[in-house]
């Protein structure tokens, strides 16, 4: 399977715990995105990497959230001291930058439930 | 603030019906508009539109962009139960950020 993969697919945690998610993009894609999606909403942008550089973070991303993409390959998203409001689907997408458009290919997502 | 608005929010039809989903946008810059289909998990890419008036087709699905009206429609003819999904519209203004609408939830009854 050469698509975007994410791990784990589901995570249940207690409030206050730290969680880390992993995303493996399509190998030749240089852009990687993290989104959060809650019920009834479209994906909300969290952060973006071009190769290994994190070029933008949404103001939605509090200090408890951090993302890395070492060596420009896979990426991790960590949430520290989780809160119930963090419960959502966390989607990763990758793309190959083009002038006209940015067709992003999504992974299956990690569904986080904070109890 | 850039935004993408989709309508209707939800739609219930019978198999064989034709449906039209709407997307309108307000963005400071525009490069392309994208449609995605989301079933139980991740959105899957359907179309990317960059030019007004040029229809993109894939089987029973088609889409067209109207840059003057800042909108796009997605048509599905002869709907099937497998078309039941959330259809997301997104606009790429350039740079890094893609703005998604809330989606239209389509349910096709057998």
PDB file of N, CA and C in Angstrom, chain A residues 18-54:
ATOM      1  N   UNK A  18      -0.493  12.151  27.998  1.00  0.00           N
ATOM      2  CA  UNK A  18       0.092  12.574  26.719  1.00  0.00           C
ATOM      3  C   UNK A  18      -0.149  11.495  25.673  1.00  0.00           C
ATOM      4  N   UNK A  19      -0.370  11.924  24.434  1.00  0.00           N
ATOM      5  CA  UNK A  19      -0.535  10.965  23.337  1.00  0.00           C
ATOM      6  C   UNK A  19       0.327  11.409  22.157  1.00  0.00           C
ATOM      7  N   UNK A  20       0.745  10.436  21.379  1.00  0.00           N
ATOM      8  CA  UNK A  20       1.537  10.725  20.174  1.00  0.00           C
ATOM      9  C   UNK A  20       0.990   9.917  19.011  1.00  0.00           C
ATOM     10  N   UNK A  21       0.816  10.592  17.886  1.00  0.00           N
ATOM     11  CA  UNK A  21       0.321   9.945  16.666  1.00  0.00           C
ATOM     12  C   UNK A  21       1.414  10.021  15.603  1.00  0.00           C
ATOM     13  N   UNK A  22       1.392   9.028  14.726  1.00  0.00           N
ATOM     14  CA  UNK A  22       2.383   8.998  13.657  1.00  0.00           C
ATOM     15  C   UNK A  22       1.699   9.026  12.301  1.00  0.00           C
ATOM     16  N   UNK A  23       2.345   9.677  11.347  1.00  0.00           N
ATOM     17  CA  UNK A  23       1.863   9.716   9.970  1.00  0.00           C
ATOM     18  C   UNK A  23       3.024   9.400   9.031  1.00  0.00           C
ATOM     19  N   UNK A  24       2.795   8.474   8.126  1.00  0.00           N
ATOM     20  CA  UNK A  24       3.761   8.177   7.056  1.00  0.00           C
ATOM     21  C   UNK A  24       3.152   8.631   5.737  1.00  0.00           C
ATOM     22  N   UNK A  25       3.716   9.673   5.138  1.00  0.00           N
ATOM     23  CA  UNK A  25       3.130  10.202   3.898  1.00  0.00           C
ATOM     24  C   UNK A  25       3.506   9.351   2.695  1.00  0.00           C
ATOM     25  N   UNK A  26       2.932   9.689   1.556  1.00  0.00           N
ATOM     26  CA  UNK A  26       3.348   9.085   0.293  1.00  0.00           C
ATOM     27  C   UNK A  26       4.801   9.496   0.061  1.00  0.00           C
ATOM     28  N   UNK A  27       5.626   8.551  -0.325  1.00  0.00           N
ATOM     29  CA  UNK A  27       7.074   8.743  -0.230  1.00  0.00           C
ATOM     30  C   UNK A  27       7.608   9.928  -1.033  1.00  0.00           C
ATOM     31  N   UNK A  28       7.070  10.203  -2.191  1.00  0.00           N
ATOM     32  CA  UNK A  28       7.635  11.292  -2.983  1.00  0.00           C
ATOM     33  C   UNK A  28       7.016  12.662  -2.668  1.00  0.00           C
ATOM     34  N   UNK A  29       6.074  12.699  -1.736  1.00  0.00           N
ATOM     35  CA  UNK A  29       5.425  13.963  -1.400  1.00  0.00           C
ATOM     36  C   UNK A  29       6.281  14.774  -0.438  1.00  0.00           C
ATOM     37  N   UNK A  30       6.396  16.083  -0.742  1.00  0.00           N
ATOM     38  CA  UNK A  30       7.229  16.924   0.107  1.00  0.00           C
ATOM     39  C   UNK A  30       6.422  17.711   1.138  1.00  0.00           C
ATOM     40  N   UNK A  31       5.101  17.761   0.959  1.00  0.00           N
ATOM     41  CA  UNK A  31       4.275  18.498   1.905  1.00  0.00           C
ATOM     42  C   UNK A  31       3.501  17.526   2.793  1.00  0.00           C
ATOM     43  N   UNK A  32       3.384  17.893   4.047  1.00  0.00           N
ATOM     44  CA  UNK A  32       2.631  17.069   5.002  1.00  0.00           C
ATOM     45  C   UNK A  32       1.800  17.990   5.869  1.00  0.00           C
ATOM     46  N   UNK A  33       0.549  17.612   6.061  1.00  0.00           N
ATOM     47  CA  UNK A  33      -0.406  18.427   6.804  1.00  0.00           C
ATOM     48  C   UNK A  33      -1.011  17.597   7.936  1.00  0.00           C
ATOM     49  N   UNK A  34      -1.336  18.287   9.009  1.00  0.00           N
ATOM     50  CA  UNK A  34      -2.176  17.712  10.067  1.00  0.00           C
ATOM     51  C   UNK A  34      -3.453  18.540  10.154  1.00  0.00           C
ATOM     52  N   UNK A  35      -4.571  17.808  10.260  1.00  0.00           N
ATOM     53  CA  UNK A  35      -5.876  18.427  10.424  1.00  0.00           C
ATOM     54  C   UNK A  35      -6.583  17.780  11.608  1.00  0.00           C
ATOM     55  N   UNK A  36      -7.545  18.511  12.138  1.00  0.00           N
ATOM     56  CA  UNK A  36      -8.431  17.948  13.148  1.00  0.00           C
ATOM     57  C   UNK A  36      -9.852  18.056  12.619  1.00  0.00           C
ATOM     58  N   UNK A  37     -10.618  16.992  12.805  1.00  0.00           N
ATOM     59  CA  UNK A  37     -11.996  17.000  12.329  1.00  0.00           C
ATOM     60  C   UNK A  37     -12.924  16.529  13.431  1.00  0.00           C
ATOM     61  N   UNK A  38     -13.925  17.342  13.730  1.00  0.00           N
ATOM     62  CA  UNK A  38     -14.953  16.950  14.692  1.00  0.00           C
ATOM     63  C   UNK A  38     -16.250  16.697  13.947  1.00  0.00           C
ATOM     64  N   UNK A  39     -17.173  16.079  14.625  1.00  0.00           N
ATOM     65  CA  UNK A  39     -18.423  15.641  14.004  1.00  0.00           C
ATOM     66  C   UNK A  39     -19.164  16.813  13.363  1.00  0.00           C
ATOM     67  N   UNK A  40     -19.535  16.629  12.108  1.00  0.00           N
ATOM     68  CA  UNK A  40     -20.313  17.654  11.420  1.00  0.00           C
ATOM     69  C   UNK A  40     -19.499  18.803  10.861  1.00  0.00           C
ATOM     70  N   UNK A  41     -18.186  18.687  10.954  1.00  0.00           N
ATOM     71  CA  UNK A  41     -17.321  19.748  10.442  1.00  0.00           C
ATOM     72  C   UNK A  41     -16.340  19.204   9.414  1.00  0.00           C
ATOM     73  N   UNK A  42     -15.855  20.101   8.577  1.00  0.00           N
ATOM     74  CA  UNK A  42     -14.781  19.713   7.679  1.00  0.00           C
ATOM     75  C   UNK A  42     -13.455  19.726   8.418  1.00  0.00           C
ATOM     76  N   UNK A  43     -12.406  19.197   7.806  1.00  0.00           N
ATOM     77  CA  UNK A  43     -11.095  19.213   8.455  1.00  0.00           C
ATOM     78  C   UNK A  43     -10.627  20.644   8.742  1.00  0.00           C
ATOM     79  N   UNK A  44     -10.072  20.846   9.932  1.00  0.00           N
ATOM     80  CA  UNK A  44      -9.507  22.139  10.308  1.00  0.00           C
ATOM     81  C   UNK A  44      -7.993  22.030  10.296  1.00  0.00           C
ATOM     82  N   UNK A  45      -7.358  22.943   9.616  1.00  0.00           N
ATOM     83  CA  UNK A  45      -5.902  22.936   9.498  1.00  0.00           C
ATOM     84  C   UNK A  45      -5.238  23.117  10.867  1.00  0.00           C
ATOM     85  N   UNK A  46      -4.229  22.289  11.138  1.00  0.00           N
ATOM     86  CA  UNK A  46      -3.448  22.421  12.367  1.00  0.00           C
ATOM     87  C   UNK A  46      -2.029  22.898  12.068  1.00  0.00           C
ATOM     88  N   UNK A  47      -1.340  22.164  11.204  1.00  0.00           N
ATOM     89  CA  UNK A  47       0.033  22.533  10.918  1.00  0.00           C
ATOM     90  C   UNK A  47       0.486  21.914   9.603  1.00  0.00           C
ATOM     91  N   UNK A  48       1.613  22.400   9.113  1.00  0.00           N
ATOM     92  CA  UNK A  48       2.062  22.046   7.770  1.00  0.00           C
ATOM     93  C   UNK A  48       3.585  21.984   7.738  1.00  0.00           C
ATOM     94  N   UNK A  49       4.100  20.999   7.040  1.00  0.00           N
ATOM     95  CA  UNK A  49       5.537  20.851   6.842  1.00  0.00           C
ATOM     96  C   UNK A  49       5.838  20.849   5.348  1.00  0.00           C
ATOM     97  N   UNK A  50       6.873  21.538   4.977  1.00  0.00           N
ATOM     98  CA  UNK A  50       7.446  21.398   3.642  1.00  0.00           C
ATOM     99  C   UNK A  50       8.795  20.740   3.882  1.00  0.00           C
ATOM    100  N   UNK A  51       8.924  19.509   3.424  1.00  0.00           N
ATOM    101  CA  UNK A  51      10.075  18.677   3.791  1.00  0.00           C
ATOM    102  C   UNK A  51      10.137  18.602   5.314  1.00  0.00           C
ATOM    103  N   UNK A  52      11.270  18.939   5.938  1.00  0.00           N
ATOM    104  CA  UNK A  52      11.330  18.806   7.396  1.00  0.00           C
ATOM    105  C   UNK A  52      10.977  20.093   8.124  1.00  0.00           C
ATOM    106  N   UNK A  53      10.743  21.164   7.389  1.00  0.00           N
ATOM    107  CA  UNK A  53      10.503  22.462   8.025  1.00  0.00           C
ATOM    108  C   UNK A  53       9.007  22.657   8.306  1.00  0.00           C
ATOM    109  N   UNK A  54       8.719  22.989   9.559  1.00  0.00           N
ATOM    110  CA  UNK A  54       7.340  23.303   9.925  1.00  0.00           C
ATOM    111  C   UNK A  54       7.120  24.774   9.595  1.00  0.00           C
TER     112      UNK A  54
END
